[in-house]
JSON list of C-alpha atoms in Angstrom, two decimals:
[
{"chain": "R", "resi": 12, "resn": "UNK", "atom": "CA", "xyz": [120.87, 134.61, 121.14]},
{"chain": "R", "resi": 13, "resn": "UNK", "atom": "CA", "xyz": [119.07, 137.27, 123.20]},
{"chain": "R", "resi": 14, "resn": "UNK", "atom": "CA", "xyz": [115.36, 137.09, 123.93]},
{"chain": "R", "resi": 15, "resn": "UNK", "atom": "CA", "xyz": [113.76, 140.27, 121.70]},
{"chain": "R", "resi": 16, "resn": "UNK", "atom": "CA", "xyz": [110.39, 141.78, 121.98]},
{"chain": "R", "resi": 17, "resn": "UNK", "atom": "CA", "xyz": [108.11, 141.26, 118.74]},
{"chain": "R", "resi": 18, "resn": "UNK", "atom": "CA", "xyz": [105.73, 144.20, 118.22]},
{"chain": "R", "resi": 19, "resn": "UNK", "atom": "CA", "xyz": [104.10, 141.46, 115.97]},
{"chain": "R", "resi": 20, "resn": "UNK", "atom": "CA", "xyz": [104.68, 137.77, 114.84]},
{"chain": "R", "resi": 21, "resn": "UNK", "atom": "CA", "xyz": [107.23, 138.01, 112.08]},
{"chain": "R", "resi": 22, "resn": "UNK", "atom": "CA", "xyz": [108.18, 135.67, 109.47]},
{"chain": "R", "resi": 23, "resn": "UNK", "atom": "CA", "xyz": [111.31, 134.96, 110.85]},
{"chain": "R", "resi": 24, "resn": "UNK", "atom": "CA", "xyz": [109.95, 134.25, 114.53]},
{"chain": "R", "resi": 25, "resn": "UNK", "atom": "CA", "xyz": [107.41, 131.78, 112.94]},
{"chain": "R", "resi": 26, "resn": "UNK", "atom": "CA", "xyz": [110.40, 130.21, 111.07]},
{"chain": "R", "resi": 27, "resn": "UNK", "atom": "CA", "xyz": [112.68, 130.34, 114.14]},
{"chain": "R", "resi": 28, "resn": "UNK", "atom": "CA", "xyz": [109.45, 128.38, 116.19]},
{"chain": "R", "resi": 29, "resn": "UNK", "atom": "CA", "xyz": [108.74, 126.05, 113.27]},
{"chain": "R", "resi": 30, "resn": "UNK", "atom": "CA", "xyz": [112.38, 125.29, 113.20]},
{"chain": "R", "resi": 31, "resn": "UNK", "atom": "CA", "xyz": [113.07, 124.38, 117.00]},
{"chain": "R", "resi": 32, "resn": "UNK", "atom": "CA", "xyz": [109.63, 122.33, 116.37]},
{"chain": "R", "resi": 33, "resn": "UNK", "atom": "CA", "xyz": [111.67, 119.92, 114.35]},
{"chain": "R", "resi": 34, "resn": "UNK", "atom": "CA", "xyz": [115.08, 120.47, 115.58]},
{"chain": "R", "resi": 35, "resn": "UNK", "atom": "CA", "xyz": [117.00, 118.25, 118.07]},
{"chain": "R", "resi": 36, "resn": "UNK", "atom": "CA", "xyz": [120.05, 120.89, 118.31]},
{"chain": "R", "resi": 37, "resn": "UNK", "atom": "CA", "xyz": [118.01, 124.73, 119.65]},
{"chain": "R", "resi": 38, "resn": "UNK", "atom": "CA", "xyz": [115.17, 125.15, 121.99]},
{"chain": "R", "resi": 39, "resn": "UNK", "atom": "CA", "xyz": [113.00, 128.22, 121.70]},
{"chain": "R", "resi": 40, "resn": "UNK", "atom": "CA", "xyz": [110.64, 129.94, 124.55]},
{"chain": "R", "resi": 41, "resn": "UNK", "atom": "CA", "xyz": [108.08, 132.08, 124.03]},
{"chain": "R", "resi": 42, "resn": "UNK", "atom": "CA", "xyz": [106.68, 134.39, 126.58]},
{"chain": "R", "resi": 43, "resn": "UNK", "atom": "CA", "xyz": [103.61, 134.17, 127.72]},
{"chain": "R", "resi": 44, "resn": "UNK", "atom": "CA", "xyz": [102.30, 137.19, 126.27]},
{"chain": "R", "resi": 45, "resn": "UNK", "atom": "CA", "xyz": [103.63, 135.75, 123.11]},
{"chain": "R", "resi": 46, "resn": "UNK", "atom": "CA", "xyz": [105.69, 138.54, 122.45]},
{"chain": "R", "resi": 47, "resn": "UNK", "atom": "CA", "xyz": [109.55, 137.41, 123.17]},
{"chain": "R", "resi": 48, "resn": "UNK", "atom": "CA", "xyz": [111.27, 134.50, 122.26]},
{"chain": "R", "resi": 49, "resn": "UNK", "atom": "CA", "xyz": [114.55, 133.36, 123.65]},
{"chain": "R", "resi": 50, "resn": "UNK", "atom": "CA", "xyz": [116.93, 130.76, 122.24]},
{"chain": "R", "resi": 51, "resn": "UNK", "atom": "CA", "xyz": [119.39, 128.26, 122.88]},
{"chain": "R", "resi": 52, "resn": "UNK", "atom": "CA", "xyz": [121.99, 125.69, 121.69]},
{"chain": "R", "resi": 53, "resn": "UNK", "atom": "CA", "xyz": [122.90, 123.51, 124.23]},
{"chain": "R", "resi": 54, "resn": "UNK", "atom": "CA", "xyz": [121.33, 124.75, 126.97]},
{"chain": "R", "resi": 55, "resn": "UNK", "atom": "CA", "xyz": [123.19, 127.68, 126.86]},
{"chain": "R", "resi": 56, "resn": "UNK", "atom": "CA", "xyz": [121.68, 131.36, 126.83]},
{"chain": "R", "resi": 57, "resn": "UNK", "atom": "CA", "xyz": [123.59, 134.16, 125.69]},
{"chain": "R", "resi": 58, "resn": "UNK", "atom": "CA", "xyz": [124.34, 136.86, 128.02]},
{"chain": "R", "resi": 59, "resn": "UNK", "atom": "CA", "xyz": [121.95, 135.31, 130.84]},
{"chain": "R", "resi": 60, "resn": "UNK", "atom": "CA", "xyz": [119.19, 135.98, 128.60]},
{"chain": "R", "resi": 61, "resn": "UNK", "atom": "CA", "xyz": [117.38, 133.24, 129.91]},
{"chain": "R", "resi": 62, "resn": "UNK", "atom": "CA", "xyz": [113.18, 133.03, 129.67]},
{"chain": "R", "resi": 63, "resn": "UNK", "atom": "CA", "xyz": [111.31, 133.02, 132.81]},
{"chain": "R", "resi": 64, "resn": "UNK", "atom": "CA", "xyz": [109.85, 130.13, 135.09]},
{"chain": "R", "resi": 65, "resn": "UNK", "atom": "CA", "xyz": [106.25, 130.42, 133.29]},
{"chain": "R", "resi": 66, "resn": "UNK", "atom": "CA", "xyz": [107.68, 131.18, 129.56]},
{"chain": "R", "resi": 67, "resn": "UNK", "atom": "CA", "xyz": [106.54, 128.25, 127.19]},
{"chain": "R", "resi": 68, "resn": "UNK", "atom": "CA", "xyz": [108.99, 125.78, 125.44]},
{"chain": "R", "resi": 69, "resn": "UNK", "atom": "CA", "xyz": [108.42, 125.40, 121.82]},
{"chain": "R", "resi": 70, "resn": "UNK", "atom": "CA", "xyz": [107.14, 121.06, 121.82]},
{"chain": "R", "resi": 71, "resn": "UNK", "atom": "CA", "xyz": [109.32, 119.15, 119.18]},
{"chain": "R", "resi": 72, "resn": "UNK", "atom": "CA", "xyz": [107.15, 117.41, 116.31]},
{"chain": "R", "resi": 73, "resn": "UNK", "atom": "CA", "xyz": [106.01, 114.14, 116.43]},
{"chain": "R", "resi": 74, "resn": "UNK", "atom": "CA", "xyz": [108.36, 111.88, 114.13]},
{"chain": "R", "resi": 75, "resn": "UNK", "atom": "CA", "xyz": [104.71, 110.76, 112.79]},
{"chain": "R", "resi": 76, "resn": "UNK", "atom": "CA", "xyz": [104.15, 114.55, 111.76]},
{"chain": "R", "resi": 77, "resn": "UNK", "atom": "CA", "xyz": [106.82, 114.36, 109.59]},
{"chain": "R", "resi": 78, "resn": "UNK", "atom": "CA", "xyz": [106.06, 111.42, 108.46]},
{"chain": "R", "resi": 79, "resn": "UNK", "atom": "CA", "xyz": [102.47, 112.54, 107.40]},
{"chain": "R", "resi": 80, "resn": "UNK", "atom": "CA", "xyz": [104.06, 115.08, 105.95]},
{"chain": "R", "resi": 81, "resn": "UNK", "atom": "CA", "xyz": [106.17, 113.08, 103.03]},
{"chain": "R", "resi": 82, "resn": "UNK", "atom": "CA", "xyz": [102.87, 111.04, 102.50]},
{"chain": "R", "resi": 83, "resn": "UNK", "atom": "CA", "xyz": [100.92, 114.52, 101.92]},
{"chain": "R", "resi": 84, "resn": "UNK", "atom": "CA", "xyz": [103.16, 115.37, 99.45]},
{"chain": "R", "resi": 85, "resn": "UNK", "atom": "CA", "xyz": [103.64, 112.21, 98.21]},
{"chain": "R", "resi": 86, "resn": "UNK", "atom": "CA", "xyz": [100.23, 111.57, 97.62]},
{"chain": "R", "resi": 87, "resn": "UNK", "atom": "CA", "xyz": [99.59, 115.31, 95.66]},
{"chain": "R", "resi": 88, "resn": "UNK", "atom": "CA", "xyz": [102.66, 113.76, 93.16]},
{"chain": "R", "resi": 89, "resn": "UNK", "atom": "CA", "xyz": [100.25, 113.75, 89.97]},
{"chain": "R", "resi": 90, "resn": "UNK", "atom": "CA", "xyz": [103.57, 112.03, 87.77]},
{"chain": "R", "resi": 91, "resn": "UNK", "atom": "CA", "xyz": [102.82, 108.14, 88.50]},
{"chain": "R", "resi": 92, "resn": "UNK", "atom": "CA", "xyz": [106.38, 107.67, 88.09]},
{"chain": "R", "resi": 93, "resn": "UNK", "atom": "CA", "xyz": [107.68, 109.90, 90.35]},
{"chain": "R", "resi": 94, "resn": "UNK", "atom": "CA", "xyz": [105.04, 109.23, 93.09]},
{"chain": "R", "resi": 95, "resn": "UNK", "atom": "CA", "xyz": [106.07, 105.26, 93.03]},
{"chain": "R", "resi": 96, "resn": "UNK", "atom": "CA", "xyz": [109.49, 106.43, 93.66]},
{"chain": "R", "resi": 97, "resn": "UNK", "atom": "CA", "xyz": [108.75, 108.85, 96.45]},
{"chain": "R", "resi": 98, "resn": "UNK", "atom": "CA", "xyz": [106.08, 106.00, 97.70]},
{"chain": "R", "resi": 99, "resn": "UNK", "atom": "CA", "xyz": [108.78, 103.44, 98.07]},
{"chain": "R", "resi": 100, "resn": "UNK", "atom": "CA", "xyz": [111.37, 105.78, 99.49]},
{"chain": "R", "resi": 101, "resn": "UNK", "atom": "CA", "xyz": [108.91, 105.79, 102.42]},
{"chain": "R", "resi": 102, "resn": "UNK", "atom": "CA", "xyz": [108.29, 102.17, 103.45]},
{"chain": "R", "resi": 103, "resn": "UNK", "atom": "CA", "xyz": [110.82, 100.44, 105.77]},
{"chain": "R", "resi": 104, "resn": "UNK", "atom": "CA", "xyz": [113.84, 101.69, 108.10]},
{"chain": "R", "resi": 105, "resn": "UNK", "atom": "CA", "xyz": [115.27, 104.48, 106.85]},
{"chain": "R", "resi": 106, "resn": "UNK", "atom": "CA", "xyz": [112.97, 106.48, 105.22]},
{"chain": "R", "resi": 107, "resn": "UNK", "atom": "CA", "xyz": [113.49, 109.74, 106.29]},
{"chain": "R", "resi": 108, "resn": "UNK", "atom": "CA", "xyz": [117.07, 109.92, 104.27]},
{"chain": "R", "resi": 109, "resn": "UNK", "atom": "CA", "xyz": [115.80, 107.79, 101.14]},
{"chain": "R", "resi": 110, "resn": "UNK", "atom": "CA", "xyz": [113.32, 110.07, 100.84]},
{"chain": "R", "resi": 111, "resn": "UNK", "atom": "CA", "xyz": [115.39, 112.95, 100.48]},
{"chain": "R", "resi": 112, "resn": "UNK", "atom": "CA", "xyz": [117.22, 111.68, 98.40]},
{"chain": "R", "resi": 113, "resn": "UNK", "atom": "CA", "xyz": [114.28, 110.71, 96.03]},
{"chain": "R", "resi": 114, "resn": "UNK", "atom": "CA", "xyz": [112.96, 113.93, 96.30]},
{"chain": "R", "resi": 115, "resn": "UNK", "atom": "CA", "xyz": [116.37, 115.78, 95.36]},
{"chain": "R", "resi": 116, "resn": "UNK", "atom": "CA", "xyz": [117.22, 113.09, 92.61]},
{"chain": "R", "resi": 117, "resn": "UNK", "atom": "CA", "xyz": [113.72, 113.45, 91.20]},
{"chain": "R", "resi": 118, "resn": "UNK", "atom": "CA", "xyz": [113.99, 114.21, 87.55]},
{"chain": "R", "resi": 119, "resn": "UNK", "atom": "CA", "xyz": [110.58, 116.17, 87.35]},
{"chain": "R", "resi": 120, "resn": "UNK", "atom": "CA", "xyz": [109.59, 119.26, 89.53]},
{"chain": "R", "resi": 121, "resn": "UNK", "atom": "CA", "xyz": [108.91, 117.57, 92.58]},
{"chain": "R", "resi": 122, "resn": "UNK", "atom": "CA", "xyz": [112.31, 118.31, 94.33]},
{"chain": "R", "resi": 123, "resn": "UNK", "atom": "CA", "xyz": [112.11, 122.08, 93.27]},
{"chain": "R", "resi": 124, "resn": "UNK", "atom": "CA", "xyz": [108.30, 121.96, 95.67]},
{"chain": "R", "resi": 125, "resn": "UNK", "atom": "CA", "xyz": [109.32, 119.73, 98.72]},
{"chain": "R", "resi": 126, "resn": "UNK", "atom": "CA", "xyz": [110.99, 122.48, 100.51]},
{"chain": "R", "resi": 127, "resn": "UNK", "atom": "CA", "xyz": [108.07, 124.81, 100.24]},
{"chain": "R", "resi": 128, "resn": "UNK", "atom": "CA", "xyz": [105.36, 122.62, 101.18]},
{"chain": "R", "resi": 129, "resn": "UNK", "atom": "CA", "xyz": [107.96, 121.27, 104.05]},
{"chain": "R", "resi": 130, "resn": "UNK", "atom": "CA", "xyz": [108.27, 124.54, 105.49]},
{"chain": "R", "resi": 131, "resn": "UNK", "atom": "CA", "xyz": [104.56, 125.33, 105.08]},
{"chain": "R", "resi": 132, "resn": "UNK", "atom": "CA", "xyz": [103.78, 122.47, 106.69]},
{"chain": "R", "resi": 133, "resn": "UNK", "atom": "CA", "xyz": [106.20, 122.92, 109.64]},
{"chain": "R", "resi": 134, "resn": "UNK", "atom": "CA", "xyz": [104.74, 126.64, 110.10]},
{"chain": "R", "resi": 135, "resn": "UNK", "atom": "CA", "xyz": [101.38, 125.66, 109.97]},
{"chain": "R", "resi": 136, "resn": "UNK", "atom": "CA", "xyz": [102.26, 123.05, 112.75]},
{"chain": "R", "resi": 137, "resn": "UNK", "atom": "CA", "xyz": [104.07, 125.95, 114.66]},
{"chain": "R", "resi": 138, "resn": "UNK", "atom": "CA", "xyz": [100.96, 128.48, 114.33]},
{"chain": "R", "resi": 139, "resn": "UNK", "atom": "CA", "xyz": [98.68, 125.14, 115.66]},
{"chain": "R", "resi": 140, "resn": "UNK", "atom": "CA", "xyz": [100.75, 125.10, 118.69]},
{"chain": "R", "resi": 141, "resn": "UNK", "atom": "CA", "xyz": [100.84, 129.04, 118.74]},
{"chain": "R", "resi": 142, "resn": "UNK", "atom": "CA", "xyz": [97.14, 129.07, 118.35]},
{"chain": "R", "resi": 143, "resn": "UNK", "atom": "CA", "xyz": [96.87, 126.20, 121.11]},
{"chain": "R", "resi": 144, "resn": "UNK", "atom": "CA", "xyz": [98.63, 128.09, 124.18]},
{"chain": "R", "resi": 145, "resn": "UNK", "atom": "CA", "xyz": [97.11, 131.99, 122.72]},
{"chain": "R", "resi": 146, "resn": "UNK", "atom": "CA", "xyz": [100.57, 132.95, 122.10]},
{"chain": "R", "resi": 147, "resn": "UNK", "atom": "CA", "xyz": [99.47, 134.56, 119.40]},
{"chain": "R", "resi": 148, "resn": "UNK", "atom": "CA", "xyz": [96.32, 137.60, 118.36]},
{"chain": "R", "resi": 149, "resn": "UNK", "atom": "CA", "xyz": [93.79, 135.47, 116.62]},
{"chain": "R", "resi": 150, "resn": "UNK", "atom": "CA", "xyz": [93.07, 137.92, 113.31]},
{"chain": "R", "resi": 151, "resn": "UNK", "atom": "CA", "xyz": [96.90, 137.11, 112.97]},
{"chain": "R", "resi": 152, "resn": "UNK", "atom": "CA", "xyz": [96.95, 133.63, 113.39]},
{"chain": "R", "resi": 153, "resn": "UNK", "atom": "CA", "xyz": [93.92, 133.39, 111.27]},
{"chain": "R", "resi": 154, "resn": "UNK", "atom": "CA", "xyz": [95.93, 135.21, 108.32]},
{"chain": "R", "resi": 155, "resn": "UNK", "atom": "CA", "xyz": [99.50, 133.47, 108.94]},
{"chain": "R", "resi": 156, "resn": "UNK", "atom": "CA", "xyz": [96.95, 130.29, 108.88]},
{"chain": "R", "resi": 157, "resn": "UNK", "atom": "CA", "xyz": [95.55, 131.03, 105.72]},
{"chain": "R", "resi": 158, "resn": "UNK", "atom": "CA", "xyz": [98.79, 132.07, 103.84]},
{"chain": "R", "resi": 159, "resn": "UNK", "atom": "CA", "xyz": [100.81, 128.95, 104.80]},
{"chain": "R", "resi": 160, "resn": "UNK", "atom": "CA", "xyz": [97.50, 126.96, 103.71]},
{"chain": "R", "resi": 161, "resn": "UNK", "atom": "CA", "xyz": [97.57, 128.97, 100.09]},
{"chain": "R", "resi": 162, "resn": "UNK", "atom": "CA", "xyz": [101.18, 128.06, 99.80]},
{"chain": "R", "resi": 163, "resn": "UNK", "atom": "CA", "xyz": [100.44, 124.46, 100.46]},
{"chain": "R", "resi": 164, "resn": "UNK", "atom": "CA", "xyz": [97.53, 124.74, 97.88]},
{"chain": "R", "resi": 165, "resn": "UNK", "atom": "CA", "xyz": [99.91, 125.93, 95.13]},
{"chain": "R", "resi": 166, "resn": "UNK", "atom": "CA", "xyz": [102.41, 122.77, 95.90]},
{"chain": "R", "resi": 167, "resn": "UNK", "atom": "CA", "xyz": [99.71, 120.68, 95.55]},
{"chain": "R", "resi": 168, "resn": "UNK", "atom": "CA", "xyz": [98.27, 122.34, 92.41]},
{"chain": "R", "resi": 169, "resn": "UNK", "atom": "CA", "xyz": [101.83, 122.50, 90.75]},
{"chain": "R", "resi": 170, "resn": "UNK", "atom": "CA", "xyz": [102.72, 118.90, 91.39]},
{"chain": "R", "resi": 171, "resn": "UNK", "atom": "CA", "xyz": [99.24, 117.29, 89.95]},
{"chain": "R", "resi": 172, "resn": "UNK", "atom": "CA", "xyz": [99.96, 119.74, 86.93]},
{"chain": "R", "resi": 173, "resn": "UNK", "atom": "CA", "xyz": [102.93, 117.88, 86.51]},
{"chain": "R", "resi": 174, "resn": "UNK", "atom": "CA", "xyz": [100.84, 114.63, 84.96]},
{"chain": "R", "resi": 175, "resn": "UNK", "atom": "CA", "xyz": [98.77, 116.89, 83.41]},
{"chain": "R", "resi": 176, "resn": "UNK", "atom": "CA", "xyz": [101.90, 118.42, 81.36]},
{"chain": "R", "resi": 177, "resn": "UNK", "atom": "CA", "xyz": [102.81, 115.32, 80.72]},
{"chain": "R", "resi": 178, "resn": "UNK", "atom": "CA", "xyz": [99.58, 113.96, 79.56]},
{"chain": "R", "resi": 179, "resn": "UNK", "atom": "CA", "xyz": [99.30, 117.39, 77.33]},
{"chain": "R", "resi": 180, "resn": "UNK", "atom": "CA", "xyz": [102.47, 116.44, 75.37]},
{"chain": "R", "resi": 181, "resn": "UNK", "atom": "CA", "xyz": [101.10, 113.01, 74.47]},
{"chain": "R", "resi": 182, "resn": "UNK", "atom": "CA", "xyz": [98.04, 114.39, 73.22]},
{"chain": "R", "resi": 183, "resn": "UNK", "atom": "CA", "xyz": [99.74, 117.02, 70.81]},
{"chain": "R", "resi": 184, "resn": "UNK", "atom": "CA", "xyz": [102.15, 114.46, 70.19]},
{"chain": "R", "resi": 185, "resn": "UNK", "atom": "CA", "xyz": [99.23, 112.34, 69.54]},
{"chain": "R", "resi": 186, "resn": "UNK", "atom": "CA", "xyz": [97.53, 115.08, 67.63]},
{"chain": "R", "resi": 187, "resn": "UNK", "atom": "CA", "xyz": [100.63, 115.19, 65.08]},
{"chain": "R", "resi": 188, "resn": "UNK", "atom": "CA", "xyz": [100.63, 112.05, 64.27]},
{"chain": "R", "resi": 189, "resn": "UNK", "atom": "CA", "xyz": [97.11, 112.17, 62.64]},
{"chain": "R", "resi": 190, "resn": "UNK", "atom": "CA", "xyz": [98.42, 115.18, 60.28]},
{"chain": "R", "resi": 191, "resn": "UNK", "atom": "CA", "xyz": [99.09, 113.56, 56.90]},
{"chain": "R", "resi": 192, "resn": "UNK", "atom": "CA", "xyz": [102.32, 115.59, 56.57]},
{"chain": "R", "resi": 193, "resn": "UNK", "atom": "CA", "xyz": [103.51, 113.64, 60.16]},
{"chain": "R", "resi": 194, "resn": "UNK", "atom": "CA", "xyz": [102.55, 110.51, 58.84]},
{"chain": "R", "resi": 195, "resn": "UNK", "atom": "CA", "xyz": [104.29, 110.77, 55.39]},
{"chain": "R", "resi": 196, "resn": "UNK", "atom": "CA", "xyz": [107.71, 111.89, 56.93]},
{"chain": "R", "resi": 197, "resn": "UNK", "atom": "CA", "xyz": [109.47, 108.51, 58.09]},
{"chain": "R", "resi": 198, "resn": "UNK", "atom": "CA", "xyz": [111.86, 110.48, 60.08]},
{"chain": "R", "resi": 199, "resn": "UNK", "atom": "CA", "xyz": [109.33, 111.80, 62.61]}
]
């Protein structure tokens, strides 16, 4: 991949940084003017491309980091069900895969959010690091900041409505029964 020159920091640079954040297979250097990056797989540049002696290397994450972020979302899980399942999947050896796989064999919503709030956590982690080493023009960061913070928001939001969904069909359920016309039907 050849280094490029960003007029500005664009979604897919942010994505590319987040990604080499929390990847063991590319690393990615940023200039220090913050406005190149430069890749590679292996260790290998394309076409010499290589960064410079005082270019930065994009730090990997903390396995703690992702760790904190499962609990996050585990603990924004308003279904109790599905939050004991996601809560277990994250205690003992192993629980990286076993929670994936509780979050993708989830039966409610909360495998349709944990890719958003993943990747809004990872790019908030990125723009910390970003922010950090001045990489990047501070109205910028401030508004990259604040979007990935909204989108994190909106998990959060969606996945406590999920007990309150759940909570509203017992009550109308609820509210059915007390109808005489419920009561007298022995089918319902």
């Amino acid at each position: 991949v050849r280094a490029r020159t960003m007029e500005r920091m664009e979604a897919d640079d942010l994505d590319i940084i987040a990604r080499a954040m929390h990847s063991m297979d590319i690393d990615v250097y940023v200039s220090p003017d913050g406005n190149s990056l430069a890749m590679s797989a292996d260790g290998y540049f394309v076409d010499d491309d290589e960064p410079e002696d005082d270019w930065w290397r994009v730090p990997r994450a903390e396995t703690a980091e992702e760790y904190d972020d499962m609990v996050a979302f585990t603990d924004s899980v308003g279904d109790r069900g599905a939050q004991a399942r996601l809560r277990a999947a994250t205690t003992g050896s192993g629980a990286f895969r076993r929670f994936r796989q509780a979050v993708h064999n989830d039966p409610t919503e909360v495998g349709t959010e944990w890719g958003a709030f993943q990747d809004a956590r990872q790019e908030l982690r990125a723009l910390e690091w970003l922010g950090e080493e001045h990489l990047m023009d501070q109205d910028l960061h401030a508004a990259l900041v604040a979007k990935r913070r909204a989108v994190i928001h909106g998990v959060e939001a969606r996945l406590g409505g999920i007990r309150d969904r759940e909570i509203q069909q017992v009550l109308d359920l609820e509210r059915q029964l007390q109808r005489p016309a419920t009561r007298h039907d022995r089918r319902r």
